[in-house]
Each structure stands twice: as structure tokens, then as C-alpha cells.
Coordinates of C-alpha atoms in Angstrom, one line a residue:
M1212 CA 161.0 12.7 -35.2
D1213 CA 161.0 11.4 -38.8
E1214 CA 160.1 7.7 -38.9
R1215 CA 163.1 6.7 -40.8
I1216 CA 165.4 8.5 -38.4
A1217 CA 163.7 6.7 -35.5
Q1218 CA 164.1 3.4 -37.0
H1219 CA 167.8 3.8 -37.6
L1220 CA 168.3 5.1 -34.0
D1221 CA 166.3 2.2 -32.6
R1222 CA 168.7 -0.1 -34.4
A1223 CA 171.7 1.6 -33.0
A1224 CA 170.3 1.7 -29.6
A1225 CA 169.6 -2.0 -29.6
T1226 CA 173.1 -2.9 -30.7
A1227 CA 174.8 -0.4 -28.3
S1228 CA 172.7 -1.6 -25.4
A1229 CA 173.8 -5.2 -26.0
H1230 CA 177.5 -4.2 -26.1
A1231 CA 177.6 -1.7 -23.2
A1232 CA 179.0 -2.5 -19.9
V1233 CA 176.6 -1.7 -17.1
P1234 CA 178.3 -0.6 -13.8
G1235 CA 177.3 -3.2 -11.0
R1236 CA 175.6 -5.6 -13.4
D1237 CA 178.2 -7.2 -15.7
R1238 CA 180.4 -9.4 -13.4
R1239 CA 179.1 -12.6 -15.0
D1240 CA 179.8 -11.6 -18.6
A1241 CA 182.9 -9.6 -18.1
V1242 CA 184.9 -11.9 -20.5
A1243 CA 182.4 -11.1 -23.3
R1244 CA 182.5 -7.4 -22.5
V1245 CA 186.3 -7.3 -23.1
G1246 CA 185.7 -8.3 -26.7
S1247 CA 183.1 -5.7 -27.1
A1248 CA 185.3 -3.0 -25.6
H1249 CA 188.1 -3.9 -27.9
H1250 CA 186.0 -3.7 -31.0
A1251 CA 184.5 -0.4 -29.8
E1252 CA 188.0 1.0 -29.3
T1253 CA 188.9 0.0 -32.8
L1254 CA 185.8 1.9 -34.1
G1255 CA 186.5 5.0 -31.9
L1256 CA 183.3 4.3 -30.0
T1257 CA 182.7 4.8 -26.2
V1258 CA 179.4 3.0 -25.3
S1259 CA 177.8 3.5 -22.0
K1260 CA 174.7 2.4 -20.1
V1261 CA 173.2 3.2 -16.7
H1262 CA 170.0 2.3 -15.0
E1263 CA 169.7 5.3 -12.6
P1264 CA 170.1 9.1 -13.0
T1265 CA 173.6 10.3 -12.0
G1266 CA 175.1 13.3 -10.5
L1267 CA 177.1 15.8 -12.6
F1268 CA 180.5 14.8 -13.4
D1269 CA 183.5 16.5 -15.1
R1270 CA 184.4 15.0 -18.4
R1271 CA 187.1 15.8 -21.0
Y1272 CA 185.8 15.2 -24.5
E1273 CA 188.1 14.7 -27.4
P1274 CA 186.9 15.8 -30.9
S1275 CA 183.8 13.7 -31.1
M1276 CA 180.1 13.2 -31.9
S1277 CA 178.0 12.5 -28.8
V1278 CA 174.7 10.7 -29.2
V1279 CA 172.1 9.7 -26.6
L1280 CA 170.1 6.7 -27.8
R1281 CA 167.9 6.2 -24.8
G1282 CA 167.0 8.6 -22.0
R1283 CA 168.2 12.1 -21.5
K1284 CA 171.4 13.8 -20.2
R1285 CA 172.4 17.3 -19.1
S1286 CA 175.6 18.7 -20.7
I1287 CA 177.2 22.1 -19.6
V1288 CA 179.8 23.6 -21.8
G1289 CA 180.8 27.1 -20.6
D1290 CA 177.6 29.0 -20.3
D1291 CA 175.6 26.6 -22.5
D1292 CA 173.5 24.3 -20.4
Q1293 CA 171.4 21.7 -22.3
V1294 CA 169.1 18.8 -21.5
W1295 CA 168.8 16.6 -24.5
G1296 CA 168.1 13.2 -25.9
R1297 CA 168.0 11.2 -29.0
E1298 CA 166.4 13.8 -31.1
R1299 CA 169.7 15.7 -31.2
F1300 CA 173.4 15.1 -31.2
I1301 CA 176.4 17.2 -30.0
I1302 CA 179.6 17.8 -32.0
T1303 CA 182.8 18.6 -29.9
P1304 CA 185.3 20.0 -32.4
V1305 CA 188.3 20.1 -30.0
D1306 CA 189.3 19.0 -26.6
L1307 CA 186.6 20.4 -24.1
P1308 CA 185.9 20.2 -20.4
V1309 CA 182.2 19.3 -20.0
V1310 CA 180.1 18.9 -17.0
A1311 CA 177.5 16.2 -17.7
G1312 CA 175.1 13.7 -16.1
V1313 CA 172.2 11.4 -16.8
V1314 CA 168.8 13.0 -15.8
D1315 CA 166.5 10.4 -17.3
A1316 CA 167.5 6.7 -17.2
A1317 CA 164.7 5.6 -19.6
G1318 CA 163.1 3.1 -17.1
E1319 CA 163.9 -0.6 -17.4
D1320 CA 165.6 -0.2 -20.7
G1321 CA 168.3 2.0 -19.2
F1322 CA 170.1 5.1 -20.5
V1323 CA 172.3 4.3 -23.5
A1324 CA 174.8 6.7 -25.1
V1325 CA 177.6 6.5 -27.6
V1326 CA 180.4 8.9 -28.2
W1327 CA 182.3 8.5 -31.5
R1328 CA 185.8 10.0 -31.7
L1329 CA 186.3 12.2 -34.7
D1330 CA 189.5 11.8 -36.6
P1331 CA 190.8 15.2 -37.7
A1332 CA 192.8 13.5 -40.6
V1333 CA 189.5 11.9 -41.9
V1334 CA 187.7 15.1 -41.6
G1335 CA 190.4 16.9 -43.5
E1336 CA 190.3 14.3 -46.3
V1337 CA 186.6 14.5 -46.7
V1338 CA 186.6 18.2 -46.7
A1339 CA 189.3 18.3 -49.3
S1340 CA 187.6 15.9 -51.6
M1341 CA 183.9 16.6 -51.4
T1342 CA 181.9 18.6 -53.8
V1343 CA 180.9 21.5 -51.7
P1344 CA 177.1 22.2 -51.3
A1345 CA 176.4 25.9 -51.6
G1346 CA 175.0 26.0 -48.1
V1347 CA 178.2 25.0 -46.5
A1348 CA 180.7 26.6 -48.9
A1349 CA 182.0 29.0 -46.3
A1350 CA 182.3 26.3 -43.6
V1351 CA 184.4 23.9 -45.6
A1352 CA 187.1 26.4 -46.5
P1353 CA 189.3 26.2 -43.4
G1354 CA 189.8 29.6 -41.7
S1355 CA 187.4 31.3 -44.0
S1356 CA 184.1 31.1 -42.0
P1357 CA 182.7 34.5 -41.1
P1358 CA 183.0 35.7 -37.5
G1359 CA 180.4 34.2 -35.3
A1360 CA 179.5 31.4 -37.8
V1361 CA 180.1 28.7 -35.2
S1362 CA 179.4 30.5 -32.0
S1363 CA 175.9 31.4 -33.3
L1364 CA 175.0 27.8 -34.1
P1365 CA 172.8 25.8 -31.8
R1366 CA 174.9 23.5 -29.7
L1367 CA 172.6 20.6 -30.6
G1368 CA 172.7 19.1 -34.1
S1369 CA 169.7 17.8 -36.0
W1370 CA 169.6 14.4 -37.6
T1371 CA 169.1 13.6 -41.2
A1372 CA 168.0 10.1 -42.3
P1373 CA 171.3 9.5 -44.2
L1374 CA 173.3 10.5 -41.2
A1375 CA 171.3 8.3 -38.8
D1376 CA 171.5 5.4 -41.2
A1377 CA 175.3 5.8 -41.5
F1378 CA 175.7 6.1 -37.7
A1379 CA 173.5 3.0 -37.0
R1380 CA 175.7 1.0 -39.5
L1381 CA 178.8 2.2 -37.7
V1382 CA 177.4 1.0 -34.3
G1383 CA 176.2 -2.2 -36.0
L1384 CA 179.8 -3.2 -36.8
L1385 CA 180.0 -4.1 -33.1
D1386 CA 178.0 -7.1 -34.2
A1387 CA 180.2 -7.9 -37.1
P1388 CA 183.9 -7.4 -36.0
E1389 CA 185.2 -9.4 -39.0
D1390 CA 183.8 -6.6 -41.3
I1391 CA 185.5 -3.8 -39.4
P1392 CA 188.8 -3.6 -41.5
V1393 CA 186.9 -3.2 -44.7
L1394 CA 183.7 -1.2 -43.7
F1395 CA 184.9 1.0 -41.0
P1396 CA 187.1 3.4 -43.2
L1397 CA 184.1 3.7 -45.6
V1398 CA 181.3 4.3 -43.0
S1399 CA 183.5 6.7 -40.9
R1400 CA 184.0 8.9 -44.0
E1401 CA 180.4 8.7 -44.9
I1402 CA 179.4 9.9 -41.4
V1403 CA 181.7 12.9 -41.7
L1404 CA 180.2 13.7 -45.1
R1405 CA 176.8 13.5 -43.7
L1406 CA 177.7 15.7 -40.8
L1407 CA 179.1 18.3 -43.3
Q1408 CA 175.8 18.4 -45.0
T1409 CA 174.0 19.5 -41.7
E1410 CA 174.0 22.8 -40.0
Q1411 CA 176.8 21.6 -37.8
A1412 CA 179.3 21.8 -40.7
P1413 CA 181.1 24.9 -39.4
R1414 CA 181.6 23.3 -36.0
I1415 CA 183.1 20.1 -37.8
T1416 CA 185.6 22.3 -39.6
A1417 CA 186.2 24.9 -36.9
A1418 CA 189.5 23.4 -35.7
L1419 CA 191.0 22.8 -39.2
D1420 CA 193.6 25.3 -40.1
G1421 CA 194.6 24.2 -43.6
T1422 CA 197.3 21.5 -43.5
G1423 CA 199.0 22.7 -40.4
P1424 CA 198.2 22.1 -36.7
S1425 CA 195.0 23.8 -35.3
V1426 CA 195.6 27.0 -33.4
V1427 CA 192.6 26.0 -31.2
A1428 CA 194.0 22.5 -30.5
G1429 CA 197.4 24.1 -29.7
A1430 CA 195.7 26.5 -27.3
T1431 CA 193.7 23.8 -25.5
A1432 CA 196.9 21.7 -25.2
L1433 CA 198.7 24.5 -23.5
L1434 CA 195.9 25.4 -21.2
T1435 CA 195.3 21.8 -20.2
G1436 CA 198.9 20.7 -19.9
R1437 CA 200.1 23.8 -18.1
M1438 CA 197.0 24.9 -16.3
A1439 CA 198.8 26.0 -13.1
E1440 CA 200.7 28.6 -14.9
G1441 CA 199.6 32.2 -15.3
W1442 CA 198.1 32.7 -18.7
S1443 CA 197.0 35.9 -20.5
M1444 CA 195.7 36.3 -24.0
E1445 CA 199.0 38.1 -24.9
R1446 CA 201.1 35.2 -23.6
L1447 CA 198.9 32.4 -25.2
A1448 CA 199.0 34.2 -28.6
R1449 CA 202.7 34.7 -28.4
E1450 CA 203.4 31.0 -27.6
L1451 CA 201.2 30.0 -30.6
R1452 CA 202.7 32.7 -32.8
V1453 CA 199.2 34.1 -33.8
S1454 CA 197.5 37.4 -33.3
E1455 CA 195.3 37.8 -30.2
S1456 CA 192.2 38.7 -32.3
T1457 CA 192.7 35.6 -34.4
L1458 CA 193.2 33.3 -31.4
F1459 CA 190.2 34.8 -29.6
A1460 CA 187.9 34.5 -32.6
R1461 CA 188.8 30.9 -33.6
F1462 CA 188.8 29.8 -30.0
K1463 CA 185.4 31.1 -29.2
E1464 CA 184.0 29.8 -32.4
A1465 CA 185.3 26.2 -31.8
T1466 CA 184.7 25.9 -28.1
G1467 CA 181.9 28.4 -27.2
M1468 CA 184.2 29.7 -24.5
T1469 CA 186.9 32.4 -24.3
P1470 CA 190.4 31.0 -23.3
A1471 CA 189.9 32.5 -19.8
Q1472 CA 186.7 30.6 -19.4
Y1473 CA 188.2 27.4 -20.7
L1474 CA 191.1 27.7 -18.3
K1475 CA 188.8 28.3 -15.4
R1476 CA 186.6 25.3 -16.2
T1477 CA 189.7 23.1 -16.7
R1478 CA 191.2 24.2 -13.4
L1479 CA 187.9 23.6 -11.5
G1480 CA 187.4 20.2 -13.1
E1481 CA 191.0 19.1 -12.2
A1482 CA 190.6 20.5 -8.6
R1483 CA 187.3 18.6 -8.1
R1484 CA 188.9 15.4 -9.5
R1485 CA 191.8 15.8 -7.0
M1486 CA 189.5 16.2 -4.1
V1487 CA 187.1 13.4 -5.1
V1488 CA 189.6 10.8 -6.4
H1489 CA 192.7 11.5 -4.3
G1490 CA 191.1 13.1 -1.3
D1491 CA 193.0 16.4 -1.5
T1492 CA 191.9 19.3 0.7
A1493 CA 190.3 22.2 -1.1
A1494 CA 193.4 24.4 -0.4
R1495 CA 195.8 21.8 -1.8
A1496 CA 193.7 21.1 -4.9
A1497 CA 193.2 24.9 -5.6
A1498 CA 197.0 25.6 -5.3
A1499 CA 197.8 22.6 -7.6
V1500 CA 195.7 23.9 -10.5
G1501 CA 196.8 27.5 -10.3
F1502 CA 194.3 29.3 -8.0
R1503 CA 196.2 32.0 -6.1
S1504 CA 193.3 32.9 -3.9
A1505 CA 191.3 30.5 -1.7
S1506 CA 188.3 32.8 -1.6
H1507 CA 188.4 33.2 -5.5
F1508 CA 188.6 29.4 -5.8
S1509 CA 185.7 28.8 -3.4
R1510 CA 183.5 31.4 -5.1
D1511 CA 184.1 30.1 -8.6
Y1512 CA 183.6 26.4 -7.4
R1513 CA 180.3 27.2 -5.7
E1514 CA 179.2 29.0 -8.8
A1515 CA 180.1 26.0 -11.0
Y1516 CA 178.8 23.1 -8.8
G1517 CA 176.3 24.7 -6.4
R1518 CA 178.1 23.7 -3.3
P1519 CA 181.3 24.7 -1.3
P1520 CA 184.3 22.7 -2.3
A1521 CA 184.6 20.4 0.6
A1522 CA 180.8 19.7 0.8
D1523 CA 180.7 19.0 -3.0
A1524 CA 183.5 16.6 -2.7
V1525 CA 181.7 14.5 -0.2
V1526 CA 178.6 14.3 -2.4
A1527 CA 180.5 13.7 -5.6
R1528 CA 182.6 10.9 -4.0
A1529 CA 179.5 9.0 -2.9
Q1530 CA 178.0 9.5 -6.4
L1531 CA 181.1 8.2 -8.2
A1532 CA 181.3 5.2 -5.9
L1533 CA 177.7 4.3 -6.7
A1534 CA 178.2 4.9 -10.5
T1535 CA 181.3 2.7 -10.6
A1536 CA 180.3 0.0 -8.1
V1537 CA 180.8 -3.5 -9.5

């Protein structure tokens, strides 16, 4: 890693670590952590720290930039399964179901990660106002990227020194909350600009459809909010008033999954949550999320999580209790 990038990320890691709540270790300074959490929310940041590897858990990621500052984690998005650390970052352009867990807790220092929520309005403003570098000209014209431009990109982005510097200054605002009202709007736009100057530019703009609502965002909202219903490409396209071919291409580019794959992952994640958190039986959870066949559900579940539903729920419940113990 470039020395300048490493220095910027070291700075961000030290600040994030100081402000992160650690499960099971923060009872004494809970009051101070409330202030940090408030400032992090204002900045659109989620800061996490753990001292032991974790199991794999289902997460829902809003449009965001995910950064590991210490340690390594495993992230599964559709068929893309990556183990990564601070040498890379991940852009999530639209709401996505992700299976993730910590695989290396970085020894005594602990695993530290930051997720920064991307504001589509800010992305749109920067895209509209920037002087477009030739290398990303196709990406910053919403809806004009060639087929496969995003889906052929590596899921993991590569840091540049200006991007790492801007990100470290964003995290650094946790130490200077009085500066947030003035500096946050500036640094957030700078980070978006720096991201648009990387190879991840098409993924940043993938969900932008001119000035109207994103077709991909509309599709994910329908599939997430009404997952128990029977969906087909024809019905989904009809609800969104777009052609099936346009919907399929934009959805696959932005998410790395087809709508059918997205729906299956969303249903499995919600069924797992119901079993682990609420104690639902596998049959009840499967029916609640839209599976019509118990055998179909069991097969898909085992394929996704490596165990039958009931057995996995027992293990996941124990892991969750350990991760959230105070």
C-alpha cells in the first residue's frame, strides 16, 4: 500500500477506534459513547469494533461506502464472496442484502470498520457540477453507461491518496463536532468527487436515473417491502413502468444480482432473522417471507448458510448473543 494512503488510514483507524462502541466492554463509558454515536449519525457514519472473529450475519446495507480500517472481514453479495481489509473498500449503490462477518480481529487492537452512508442527492449534485474526466465520461451520464460496465467491475475499490485523505478528515470530525456544520458538507462532496475519480465511478452513479427516482431503488423497495408476494420480471417491470430488459440490465449492474436472486437472498435473510431473533419455526418463517415449499426453503437455506434452518438458527442465536453481550 502507498505510504501516504497508509498514513491517512492509520489516522482514520485511531479516531474510529476511540469512538467505537465495543460489545461487552463499554459499560463504564456508556455516557461518552452516546455523544460519539450522535455525532457519527450526523456524519452518516456507523463505526464498529470487535475483538473476536464473528459468525456470518445478514445485513441490509443502504447506499454506502464500507471501509475496514483494522482486521479483515468476509462479505457475500449474491455470488460474489470476498475476504478483504483496509487495502480496499466496497461501494453499495442501492439497498442490498449482504451476508458478512469478521474473520480477522487484528489481535489486541481489535477489528475496526466504518460504513459511510451515501446521500444520493449529494452524489447527483457532484455529478451534475463536476468537470468530467475522460476516463469516467460514460459513467457520469446517468443511464448511459454501456451494458456490463458495472457488473464487470471488481466489487472492491482501490484507494487513492486524495480519497484516503478526505475519508480520514471525515472520520476526524468525530473529534471536532463543533466543526461538523461547516466542514461536513464540504468533505462529503469531496469524498464523492474522489470516488468518481476512481474505477468505482460507474457503481456510484449506477442508481441515478436523471432527476427522477431510481428504477433500481424502486425495485429493491418493492421486493423488500412486499417480499412475500409472488414476483416475476413481468410484474415487477409493469409496477415500475419500465421495460423488462431495462429493469434487468440496470438492476444487475447496480446490485450484481438479478431481481430473482435479490428476492431470494432477501427472503432467506428475513426468515433467518425471524428464527434467530423471534424464535419462529422454520416452517413459520418460510411461509411468512413467501416460500411456498418447505423443501425448497430448506434447500436454498442450506445452500446459503451451510446448515439446515433449525440447526443454523441455534448456532446463529448463540453467536448473536455473544456479539451483543454487554
